[in-house]
Amino acid sequence: GEQVEQLPSILRVQEGSSASINCTYENSASNYFPWYKQEPGENPKLIIDIRSNMERKQTQGLIVLLDKKAKRFSLHITDTQPGDSAMYFCATMLSGSFNKLTFGAGTRLAVCP
Amino acid sequence: EAAVTQSPRSKVAVTGGKVTLSCHQTNNHDYMYWYRQDTGHGLRLIHYSYVADSTEKGDIPDGYKASRPSQENFSLILELASLSQTAVYFCASSDAGEVTEVFFGKGTRLTVV
């Protein structure tokens, strides 16, 4: 199986600053690493993902870094806004596993004005 | 956008009763999943299916059954609901391609009393 650890569990930042969330995984065969944002009462929505053949990916104020040697990946939200306040989940997927996801426990991000 | 529809959206069930949660997808996806989310935690996989008329156990299958009568429909069945099964349940689907996005429904909030 796979275990994913996500830290921190709670993150409070000032509007306009950056926020970083870190995840580590155990299975070196994991090859897909999505990040989901979940707002209260809503379903998790994919915001950015990275595959194992990449080390960095950036889109619309989001940066994902992947360090396969350390089995660690991270999400960086630049210039945070109140609308970024939500739960964020990292996940991993193993090749050949019918696209099953293993999730971290989540990070509650609060962006304070 | 991919559509995964769950019903009901919320339900109160009595301990020992039978509960059926339904999921319908119009994405023509081969893979479907049931995840459970406990308050403030990540999602955990209960059952999944990679083809109609077949289901597989996920990481936490005890106390749950699943049924996939067609490509579009995937049900989660609690034969004898227990208090510990109070949670939010998410259905999801993905294409059969290697490492592809997983789309989630809006969830069913189940309260067992």
Coordinates of N, CA and C in Angstrom, one line a residue:
Chain A
G1 N 0.8 -1.2 0.0 CA 0.0 0.0 0.0 C 0.9 1.2 0.0
E2 N 0.2 2.3 0.3 CA 0.9 3.6 0.3 C 0.4 4.4 1.5
Q3 N 1.3 5.2 2.1 CA 1.0 6.1 3.2 C 1.4 7.5 2.7
V4 N 0.6 8.5 3.0 CA 0.9 9.8 2.7 C 0.8 10.7 3.9
E5 N 1.9 11.4 4.2 CA 1.8 12.3 5.4 C 1.8 13.7 4.9
Q6 N 0.9 14.5 5.4 CA 0.7 15.9 5.0 C 0.9 16.9 6.2
L7 N 1.7 17.9 6.0 CA 1.9 18.9 7.0 C 2.0 20.3 6.4
P8 N 1.6 21.3 7.1 CA 0.9 21.2 8.5 C -0.5 20.9 8.3
S9 N -1.2 20.6 9.4 CA -2.6 20.4 9.4 C -3.4 21.7 9.4
I10 N -2.9 22.7 9.9 CA -3.5 24.0 9.9 C -2.4 25.1 9.6
L11 N -2.8 26.0 8.7 CA -1.9 27.0 8.2 C -2.6 28.3 8.1
R12 N -2.1 29.3 8.8 CA -2.7 30.7 8.8 C -1.7 31.6 8.2
V13 N -2.0 32.4 7.2 CA -1.1 33.3 6.6 C -1.8 34.6 6.3
Q14 N -1.0 35.7 6.2 CA -1.5 37.0 5.8 C -1.8 37.1 4.3
E15 N -2.9 37.7 4.0 CA -3.2 38.0 2.6 C -2.0 38.6 1.9
G16 N -1.7 38.0 0.7 CA -0.6 38.5 -0.1 C 0.7 37.8 0.1
S17 N 0.8 37.0 1.2 CA 2.0 36.2 1.5 C 1.9 34.8 0.8
S18 N 2.9 34.0 1.0 CA 2.9 32.7 0.4 C 2.5 31.6 1.4
A19 N 2.0 30.5 0.9 CA 1.6 29.4 1.8 C 2.3 28.1 1.2
S20 N 2.8 27.3 2.0 CA 3.4 26.1 1.6 C 2.9 24.9 2.4
I21 N 2.6 23.8 1.6 CA 2.2 22.6 2.2 C 3.1 21.4 1.7
N22 N 3.4 20.6 2.6 CA 4.4 19.5 2.3 C 3.8 18.1 2.5
C23 N 4.1 17.2 1.6 CA 3.7 15.8 1.7 C 4.8 14.9 1.4
T24 N 4.8 13.8 2.2 CA 5.8 12.8 1.9 C 5.1 11.4 1.7
Y25 N 5.7 10.6 0.9 CA 5.0 9.3 0.6 C 6.1 8.2 0.7
E26 N 5.6 7.0 0.7 CA 6.5 5.8 1.0 C 6.8 5.0 -0.2
N27 N 5.9 4.9 -1.2 CA 6.1 4.0 -2.3 C 6.8 4.7 -3.5
S28 N 8.0 4.3 -3.7 CA 8.7 4.9 -4.8 C 8.1 4.7 -6.2
A29 N 7.2 3.7 -6.3 CA 6.5 3.5 -7.6 C 5.3 4.5 -7.8
S30 N 5.0 5.3 -6.9 CA 4.0 6.4 -7.1 C 4.4 7.3 -8.2
N31 N 3.5 7.6 -9.2 CA 4.0 8.3 -10.3 C 3.1 9.5 -10.7
Y32 N 2.1 9.8 -9.8 CA 1.2 10.9 -10.1 C 0.8 11.5 -8.8
F33 N 0.9 12.9 -8.8 CA 0.7 13.6 -7.5 C -0.2 14.8 -7.7
P34 N -1.5 14.6 -7.4 CA -2.4 15.7 -7.6 C -2.7 16.4 -6.3
W35 N -3.1 17.6 -6.4 CA -3.5 18.4 -5.2 C -5.0 18.8 -5.5
Y36 N -5.8 18.6 -4.4 CA -7.2 19.0 -4.4 C -7.5 20.1 -3.4
K37 N -8.4 21.0 -3.8 CA -8.9 22.0 -3.0 C -10.4 21.7 -2.6
Q38 N -10.7 21.7 -1.4 CA -12.1 21.4 -1.0 C -12.6 22.6 -0.1
E39 N -13.7 23.2 -0.6 CA -14.4 24.2 0.2 C -15.5 23.6 1.0
P40 N -15.9 24.3 2.0 CA -16.9 23.7 2.9 C -18.2 23.2 2.2
G41 N -18.6 21.9 2.4 CA -19.7 21.4 1.8 C -19.6 21.0 0.3
E42 N -18.4 21.1 -0.2 CA -18.2 20.9 -1.6 C -17.3 19.6 -1.8
N43 N -17.2 19.2 -3.1 CA -16.4 18.1 -3.4 C -15.0 18.6 -3.6
P44 N -14.0 17.7 -3.5 CA -12.6 18.0 -3.8 C -12.5 18.3 -5.3
K45 N -11.8 19.4 -5.6 CA -11.5 19.7 -7.0 C -10.0 19.8 -7.3
L46 N -9.6 19.2 -8.3 CA -8.2 19.2 -8.7 C -7.8 20.6 -9.1
I47 N -6.7 21.1 -8.5 CA -6.2 22.4 -8.8 C -4.8 22.4 -9.5
I48 N -4.0 21.4 -9.3 CA -2.8 21.2 -10.0 C -2.3 19.8 -9.7
D49 N -1.5 19.3 -10.7 CA -0.9 17.9 -10.5 C 0.4 17.9 -11.1
I50 N 1.2 16.9 -10.8 CA 2.5 16.7 -11.3 C 2.8 15.2 -11.5
R51 N 3.4 14.9 -12.6 CA 3.8 13.5 -12.8 C 5.2 13.2 -12.5
S52 N 5.6 12.0 -12.4 CA 6.9 11.6 -11.8 C 8.0 12.0 -12.8
N53 N 7.7 12.4 -14.0 CA 8.8 12.7 -15.0 C 9.1 14.2 -14.9
M54 N 8.5 14.9 -13.9 CA 8.7 16.4 -13.8 C 9.2 16.7 -12.4
E55 N 9.8 17.8 -12.2 CA 10.3 18.2 -10.9 C 9.5 19.5 -10.4
R56 N 9.0 20.2 -11.4 CA 8.3 21.5 -11.1 C 7.2 21.7 -12.1
K57 N 6.1 22.3 -11.5 CA 5.0 22.7 -12.4 C 4.4 23.9 -11.8
Q58 N 4.0 24.8 -12.7 CA 3.4 26.1 -12.2 C 2.2 26.5 -13.0
T59 N 1.1 26.9 -12.3 CA 0.0 27.4 -13.0 C -0.8 28.4 -12.1
Q60 N -1.1 29.6 -12.6 CA -2.0 30.5 -12.0 C -1.7 30.7 -10.5
G61 N -0.5 31.0 -10.1 CA -0.2 31.3 -8.7 C 0.0 30.0 -7.9
L62 N 0.0 28.9 -8.5 CA 0.3 27.6 -7.8 C 1.6 27.0 -8.4
I63 N 2.5 26.5 -7.4 CA 3.7 25.9 -7.8 C 3.7 24.5 -7.1
V64 N 4.0 23.5 -7.8 CA 4.2 22.1 -7.2 C 5.7 21.7 -7.5
L65 N 6.3 21.2 -6.5 CA 7.6 20.7 -6.6 C 7.6 19.2 -6.2
L66 N 8.4 18.4 -6.9 CA 8.5 17.0 -6.6 C 9.9 16.6 -6.5
D67 N 10.3 16.0 -5.4 CA 11.6 15.4 -5.1 C 11.5 13.9 -4.9
K68 N 11.7 13.2 -6.0 CA 11.5 11.8 -6.0 C 12.5 11.0 -5.1
K69 N 13.7 11.6 -5.0 CA 14.7 10.9 -4.1 C 14.2 10.9 -2.7
A70 N 13.7 12.1 -2.3 CA 13.3 12.3 -0.9 C 11.8 11.8 -0.7
K71 N 11.2 11.4 -1.8 CA 9.8 11.0 -1.8 C 8.9 12.1 -1.1
R72 N 9.1 13.3 -1.6 CA 8.4 14.5 -1.1 C 7.9 15.4 -2.2
F73 N 6.7 15.9 -2.0 CA 6.2 16.9 -2.9 C 5.5 18.0 -2.2
S74 N 5.4 19.2 -2.8 CA 4.9 20.3 -2.0 C 4.1 21.2 -2.9
L75 N 3.2 21.9 -2.3 CA 2.4 22.9 -3.0 C 2.7 24.3 -2.4
H76 N 2.9 25.3 -3.3 CA 3.2 26.6 -2.9 C 2.2 27.5 -3.5
I77 N 1.5 28.3 -2.7 CA 0.5 29.2 -3.2 C 1.1 30.6 -3.0
T78 N 1.3 31.3 -4.1 CA 1.9 32.6 -4.0 C 0.8 33.7 -4.0
D79 N 1.1 34.8 -3.3 CA 0.1 35.9 -3.3 C -1.3 35.5 -2.9
T80 N -1.3 34.9 -1.7 CA -2.6 34.3 -1.2 C -3.7 35.4 -1.1
Q81 N -4.9 34.9 -1.4 CA -6.1 35.7 -1.3 C -7.1 35.1 -0.4
P82 N -8.1 35.8 0.1 CA -9.1 35.2 1.0 C -9.8 34.0 0.3
G83 N -10.0 34.0 -1.0 CA -10.6 32.9 -1.7 C -9.8 31.7 -1.7
D84 N -8.5 31.8 -1.3 CA -7.7 30.6 -1.2 C -7.9 29.8 0.1
S85 N -8.7 30.4 1.0 CA -9.0 29.7 2.3 C -9.9 28.5 2.0
A86 N -9.4 27.3 2.4 CA -10.0 26.0 2.1 C -9.2 24.9 2.7
M87 N -9.7 23.7 2.5 CA -8.9 22.5 2.8 C -8.2 22.1 1.6
Y88 N -6.9 21.7 1.8 CA -6.1 21.2 0.7 C -5.6 19.8 1.0
F89 N -5.7 19.0 -0.1 CA -5.3 17.6 0.1 C -4.3 17.2 -1.0
C90 N -3.2 16.6 -0.5 CA -2.3 16.0 -1.5 C -2.7 14.5 -1.7
A91 N -2.3 13.9 -2.7 CA -2.6 12.5 -3.0 C -1.5 11.9 -3.9
T92 N -1.5 10.6 -3.9 CA -0.6 9.9 -4.7 C -1.3 8.8 -5.5
M93 N -0.8 8.4 -6.6 CA -1.3 7.4 -7.4 C -0.2 6.5 -7.9
L94 N -0.5 5.2 -7.8 CA 0.5 4.2 -8.3 C 0.2 3.8 -9.7
S95 N 1.2 3.6 -10.5 CA 1.0 3.1 -11.8 C 0.4 1.7 -11.8
G96 N -0.6 1.5 -12.7 CA -1.2 0.2 -12.7 C -2.2 -0.1 -11.6
S97 N -2.6 0.9 -10.9 CA -3.5 0.7 -9.7 C -4.9 1.0 -10.0
F98 N -5.3 1.1 -11.2 CA -6.7 1.5 -11.6 C -7.0 3.0 -11.1
N99 N -5.9 3.8 -11.1 CA -6.0 5.2 -10.7 C -6.6 5.4 -9.3
K100 N -6.3 4.5 -8.4 CA -6.7 4.7 -7.0 C -5.8 5.8 -6.4
L101 N -6.4 6.6 -5.6 CA -5.7 7.7 -4.9 C -5.5 7.4 -3.5
T102 N -4.4 7.7 -2.9 CA -4.1 7.7 -1.5 C -3.9 9.2 -1.1
F103 N -4.8 9.6 -0.1 CA -4.8 11.0 0.3 C -4.0 11.3 1.6
G104 N -3.4 12.5 1.7 CA -3.0 13.0 2.9 C -4.2 13.4 3.8
A105 N -3.9 13.7 5.0 CA -5.0 14.1 6.0 C -5.5 15.5 5.8
G106 N -4.9 16.3 5.0 CA -5.4 17.6 4.7 C -4.7 18.7 5.4
T107 N -4.8 19.9 4.8 CA -4.3 21.1 5.5 C -5.4 22.2 5.4
R108 N -5.8 22.7 6.5 CA -6.8 23.8 6.5 C -6.0 25.1 6.5
L109 N -6.2 25.8 5.3 CA -5.5 27.1 5.1 C -6.5 28.2 5.4
A110 N -6.1 29.1 6.2 CA -6.8 30.3 6.4 C -6.0 31.5 6.0
V111 N -6.5 32.3 5.1 CA -5.9 33.5 4.7 C -6.5 34.7 5.3
C112 N -5.8 35.4 6.2 CA -6.3 36.5 7.0 C -6.1 37.9 6.3
P113 N -7.1 38.7 6.2 CA -6.9 40.0 5.6 C -5.9 40.9 6.3
Chain B
E1 N -17.4 19.7 -18.4 CA -16.7 19.1 -17.2 C -17.4 17.7 -16.9
A2 N -16.5 16.8 -16.4 CA -17.0 15.5 -16.0 C -18.1 15.6 -15.0
A3 N -19.1 14.7 -15.1 CA -20.2 14.8 -14.2 C -20.4 13.5 -13.4
V4 N -20.4 13.7 -12.1 CA -20.6 12.5 -11.2 C -21.7 13.0 -10.2
T5 N -22.8 12.3 -10.3 CA -24.0 12.7 -9.5 C -24.3 11.7 -8.4
Q6 N -24.4 12.2 -7.2 CA -24.7 11.3 -6.0 C -26.1 11.5 -5.5
S7 N -26.7 10.5 -5.0 CA -28.0 10.6 -4.4 C -28.1 9.6 -3.2
P8 N -28.8 9.9 -2.1 CA -29.2 11.3 -1.8 C -28.0 12.2 -1.4
R9 N -28.2 13.4 -1.2 CA -27.1 14.3 -0.8 C -26.9 14.3 0.7
S10 N -27.9 13.9 1.4 CA -27.8 13.7 2.8 C -28.8 12.7 3.3
K11 N -28.5 12.0 4.3 CA -29.4 10.9 4.8 C -29.2 10.7 6.3
V12 N -30.2 10.5 7.0 CA -30.2 10.0 8.4 C -30.7 8.6 8.4
A13 N -29.9 7.7 9.0 CA -30.2 6.3 9.1 C -30.2 5.8 10.5
V14 N -31.0 4.8 10.8 CA -30.9 4.2 12.2 C -29.9 3.1 12.3
T15 N -29.4 3.0 13.4 CA -28.4 1.9 13.6 C -29.1 0.5 13.3
G16 N -28.3 -0.3 12.6 CA -28.9 -1.6 12.2 C -29.7 -1.6 10.9
G17 N -30.0 -0.4 10.4 CA -30.8 -0.4 9.1 C -29.9 -0.5 7.9
K18 N -30.5 -0.7 6.8 CA -29.8 -0.8 5.5 C -29.8 0.5 4.8
V19 N -28.6 0.9 4.3 CA -28.5 2.2 3.6 C -27.9 1.9 2.2
T20 N -28.4 2.5 1.2 CA -27.9 2.4 -0.2 C -27.6 3.8 -0.7
L21 N -26.3 4.1 -1.0 CA -25.9 5.3 -1.6 C -25.7 5.1 -3.1
S22 N -26.2 6.0 -3.9 CA -26.1 5.8 -5.4 C -25.2 6.8 -6.0
C23 N -24.6 6.4 -7.1 CA -23.8 7.3 -7.9 C -24.0 7.0 -9.4
H24 N -24.0 8.1 -10.1 CA -24.2 8.0 -11.6 C -23.3 8.9 -12.3
Q25 N -22.5 8.4 -13.3 CA -21.6 9.3 -14.0 C -21.9 9.2 -15.5
T26 N -21.8 10.4 -16.1 CA -22.0 10.5 -17.5 C -20.8 10.8 -18.3
N27 N -19.6 10.4 -17.8 CA -18.3 10.6 -18.4 C -17.8 9.5 -19.3
N28 N -18.6 8.4 -19.3 CA -18.1 7.3 -20.1 C -16.8 6.7 -19.5
H29 N -16.6 6.9 -18.2 CA -15.4 6.4 -17.5 C -15.6 4.9 -17.1
D30 N -14.5 4.2 -17.2 CA -14.5 2.8 -16.8 C -14.4 2.6 -15.3
Y31 N -13.6 3.5 -14.7 CA -13.3 3.3 -13.3 C -14.2 4.2 -12.4
M32 N -14.7 3.5 -11.3 CA -15.5 4.3 -10.3 C -15.0 3.9 -8.9
Y33 N -15.2 4.8 -8.0 CA -14.7 4.6 -6.6 C -15.7 5.2 -5.6
W34 N -15.6 4.6 -4.4 CA -16.3 5.2 -3.2 C -15.2 5.5 -2.2
Y35 N -15.2 6.7 -1.7 CA -14.3 7.2 -0.7 C -15.2 7.7 0.5
R36 N -14.6 7.6 1.6 CA -15.2 8.1 2.9 C -14.3 9.2 3.4
Q37 N -15.0 10.3 3.9 CA -14.3 11.4 4.5 C -14.9 11.6 5.9
D38 N -14.0 11.5 6.9 CA -14.4 11.9 8.3 C -14.0 13.3 8.5
T39 N -14.7 14.0 9.4 CA -14.5 15.4 9.6 C -13.1 15.7 9.9
G40 N -12.6 16.6 9.0 CA -11.2 17.1 9.2 C -10.2 16.1 8.8
H41 N -10.6 15.1 8.0 CA -9.6 14.1 7.6 C -9.6 14.0 6.1
G42 N -8.6 13.3 5.6 CA -8.5 13.0 4.2 C -9.5 11.9 3.8
L43 N -9.5 11.6 2.5 CA -10.5 10.6 1.9 C -9.8 9.2 1.9
R44 N -10.6 8.2 2.3 CA -10.1 6.8 2.3 C -11.0 6.0 1.4
L45 N -10.3 5.1 0.6 CA -11.0 4.3 -0.4 C -11.7 3.1 0.2
I46 N -13.0 2.9 -0.1 CA -13.8 1.9 0.5 C -13.9 0.7 -0.6
H47 N -14.4 1.0 -1.7 CA -14.5 0.0 -2.8 C -14.3 0.8 -4.1
Y48 N -13.9 0.0 -5.1 CA -13.7 0.5 -6.5 C -14.1 -0.5 -7.5
S49 N -14.3 0.0 -8.7 CA -14.7 -0.9 -9.8 C -14.0 -0.5 -11.1
Y50 N -13.5 -1.4 -11.8 CA -12.8 -1.1 -13.1 C -13.6 -1.5 -14.3
V51 N -14.7 -2.2 -14.0 CA -15.6 -2.7 -15.1 C -17.0 -3.0 -14.6
A52 N -18.0 -2.9 -15.4 CA -19.3 -3.2 -14.9 C -19.4 -4.6 -14.5
D53 N -20.3 -4.8 -13.5 CA -20.5 -6.2 -12.9 C -19.3 -6.7 -12.1
S54 N -18.4 -5.8 -11.7 CA -17.3 -6.3 -10.9 C -16.9 -5.2 -9.9
T55 N -16.6 -5.6 -8.7 CA -16.2 -4.6 -7.7 C -15.0 -5.2 -6.9
E56 N -14.2 -4.2 -6.4 CA -13.0 -4.6 -5.7 C -12.9 -3.9 -4.3
K57 N -12.3 -4.5 -3.3 CA -12.1 -3.9 -2.0 C -11.0 -2.9 -2.1
G58 N -11.3 -1.8 -1.4 CA -10.3 -0.8 -1.2 C -9.6 -0.9 0.1
D59 N -9.2 0.2 0.8 CA -8.5 0.1 2.0 C -9.3 -0.1 3.2
I60 N -10.6 0.3 3.2 CA -11.4 0.1 4.4 C -12.8 -0.5 4.0
P61 N -12.8 -1.7 3.5 CA -14.1 -2.2 3.0 C -15.0 -2.8 4.0
D62 N -14.5 -3.0 5.2 CA -15.4 -3.7 6.2 C -16.6 -3.0 6.5
G63 N -17.8 -3.7 6.5 CA -19.1 -3.1 6.8 C -19.7 -2.5 5.6
Y64 N -19.1 -2.6 4.4 CA -19.6 -2.0 3.2 C -19.6 -3.1 2.0
K65 N -20.6 -2.9 1.2 CA -20.7 -3.7 -0.1 C -20.8 -2.7 -1.2
A66 N -20.5 -3.1 -2.4 CA -20.6 -2.2 -3.6 C -21.3 -3.0 -4.7
S67 N -21.9 -2.3 -5.6 CA -22.5 -2.9 -6.7 C -22.3 -2.0 -8.0
R68 N -21.9 -2.6 -9.1 CA -21.7 -1.8 -10.3 C -22.5 -2.5 -11.4
P69 N -23.8 -2.3 -11.5 CA -24.7 -2.9 -12.5 C -24.5 -2.5 -13.9
S70 N -23.9 -1.3 -14.1 CA -23.6 -0.8 -15.4 C -22.4 0.1 -15.4
Q71 N -21.9 0.6 -16.5 CA -20.8 1.4 -16.5 C -21.1 2.7 -15.8
E72 N -22.3 3.2 -15.9 CA -22.7 4.5 -15.4 C -23.0 4.5 -13.9
N73 N -23.4 3.4 -13.3 CA -23.9 3.4 -12.0 C -23.1 2.5 -11.0
F74 N -22.9 3.1 -9.8 CA -22.1 2.4 -8.8 C -22.7 2.7 -7.4
S75 N -23.1 1.7 -6.7 CA -23.8 1.9 -5.4 C -22.9 1.4 -4.3
L76 N -23.1 2.1 -3.1 CA -22.5 1.6 -1.9 C -23.6 1.2 -0.9
I77 N -23.4 0.0 -0.4 CA -24.5 -0.5 0.5 C -23.9 -0.8 1.9
L78 N -24.7 -0.3 2.9 CA -24.4 -0.6 4.3 C -25.5 -1.5 4.7
E79 N -25.2 -2.8 4.9 CA -26.3 -3.7 5.3 C -26.8 -3.5 6.7
L80 N -25.9 -3.2 7.6 CA -26.2 -2.9 9.0 C -25.5 -1.7 9.4
A81 N -26.1 -0.5 9.2 CA -25.5 0.7 9.5 C -25.1 0.8 11.0
S82 N -23.9 1.4 11.2 CA -23.4 1.6 12.6 C -23.1 3.0 12.8
L83 N -23.0 3.4 14.1 CA -22.7 4.8 14.4 C -21.3 5.3 13.8
S84 N -20.4 4.3 13.7 CA -19.1 4.6 13.2 C -19.0 4.9 11.7
Q85 N -20.1 4.6 11.1 CA -20.2 4.9 9.6 C -20.8 6.3 9.3
T86 N -21.0 7.1 10.3 CA -21.4 8.5 10.1 C -20.2 9.2 9.5
A87 N -20.4 9.7 8.3 CA -19.3 10.3 7.5 C -19.9 11.0 6.3
V88 N -19.0 11.6 5.5 CA -19.4 12.1 4.2 C -18.8 11.1 3.2
Y89 N -19.6 10.6 2.2 CA -19.2 9.6 1.2 C -19.1 10.3 -0.2
F90 N -18.0 10.1 -0.8 CA -17.8 10.7 -2.1 C -17.6 9.5 -3.1
C91 N -18.3 9.7 -4.2 CA -18.2 8.8 -5.4 C -17.3 9.5 -6.4
A92 N -16.5 8.8 -7.1 CA -15.6 9.4 -8.1 C -15.5 8.5 -9.3
S93 N -15.0 9.1 -10.4 CA -14.8 8.3 -11.6 C -13.5 8.8 -12.3
S94 N -12.9 7.9 -13.1 CA -11.8 8.3 -13.9 C -11.8 7.4 -15.2
D95 N -11.1 8.0 -16.2 CA -10.9 7.2 -17.4 C -10.0 6.1 -17.2
A96 N -10.0 5.1 -18.0 CA -9.1 3.9 -17.9 C -7.7 4.2 -18.3
G97 N -7.4 5.4 -18.8 CA -6.0 5.7 -19.2 C -5.1 5.7 -18.0
E98 N -3.8 5.4 -18.2 CA -2.8 5.4 -17.2 C -2.7 6.8 -16.6
V99 N -2.9 6.9 -15.3 CA -2.7 8.1 -14.5 C -3.5 9.3 -15.1
T100 N -4.7 9.3 -14.9 CA -5.6 10.3 -15.3 C -6.4 10.9 -14.2
E101 N -6.9 12.1 -14.4 CA -7.6 12.8 -13.4 C -8.8 12.1 -12.9
V102 N -9.0 12.2 -11.6 CA -10.2 11.6 -10.9 C -11.2 12.7 -10.6
F103 N -12.4 12.5 -10.9 CA -13.5 13.5 -10.7 C -14.4 13.0 -9.6
F104 N -14.7 13.9 -8.7 CA -15.5 13.6 -7.6 C -16.9 14.2 -7.7
G105 N -17.9 13.4 -7.1 CA -19.2 13.9 -6.9 C -19.3 14.9 -5.7
K106 N -20.4 15.4 -5.5 CA -20.6 16.4 -4.4 C -20.7 15.8 -3.0
G107 N -20.8 14.5 -2.9 CA -20.8 13.9 -1.6 C -22.2 13.6 -1.1
T108 N -22.3 12.6 -0.2 CA -23.5 12.3 0.6 C -23.1 12.3 2.0
R109 N -23.8 13.2 2.8 CA -23.6 13.3 4.2 C -24.5 12.2 4.9
L110 N -23.9 11.2 5.5 CA -24.7 10.2 6.2 C -24.5 10.3 7.7
T111 N -25.6 10.4 8.3 CA -25.6 10.4 9.8 C -26.4 9.2 10.3
V112 N -25.7 8.4 11.1 CA -26.3 7.2 11.6 C -26.6 7.4 13.1
V113 N -27.9 7.3 13.5 CA -28.3 7.6 14.9 C -28.8 6.3 15.6

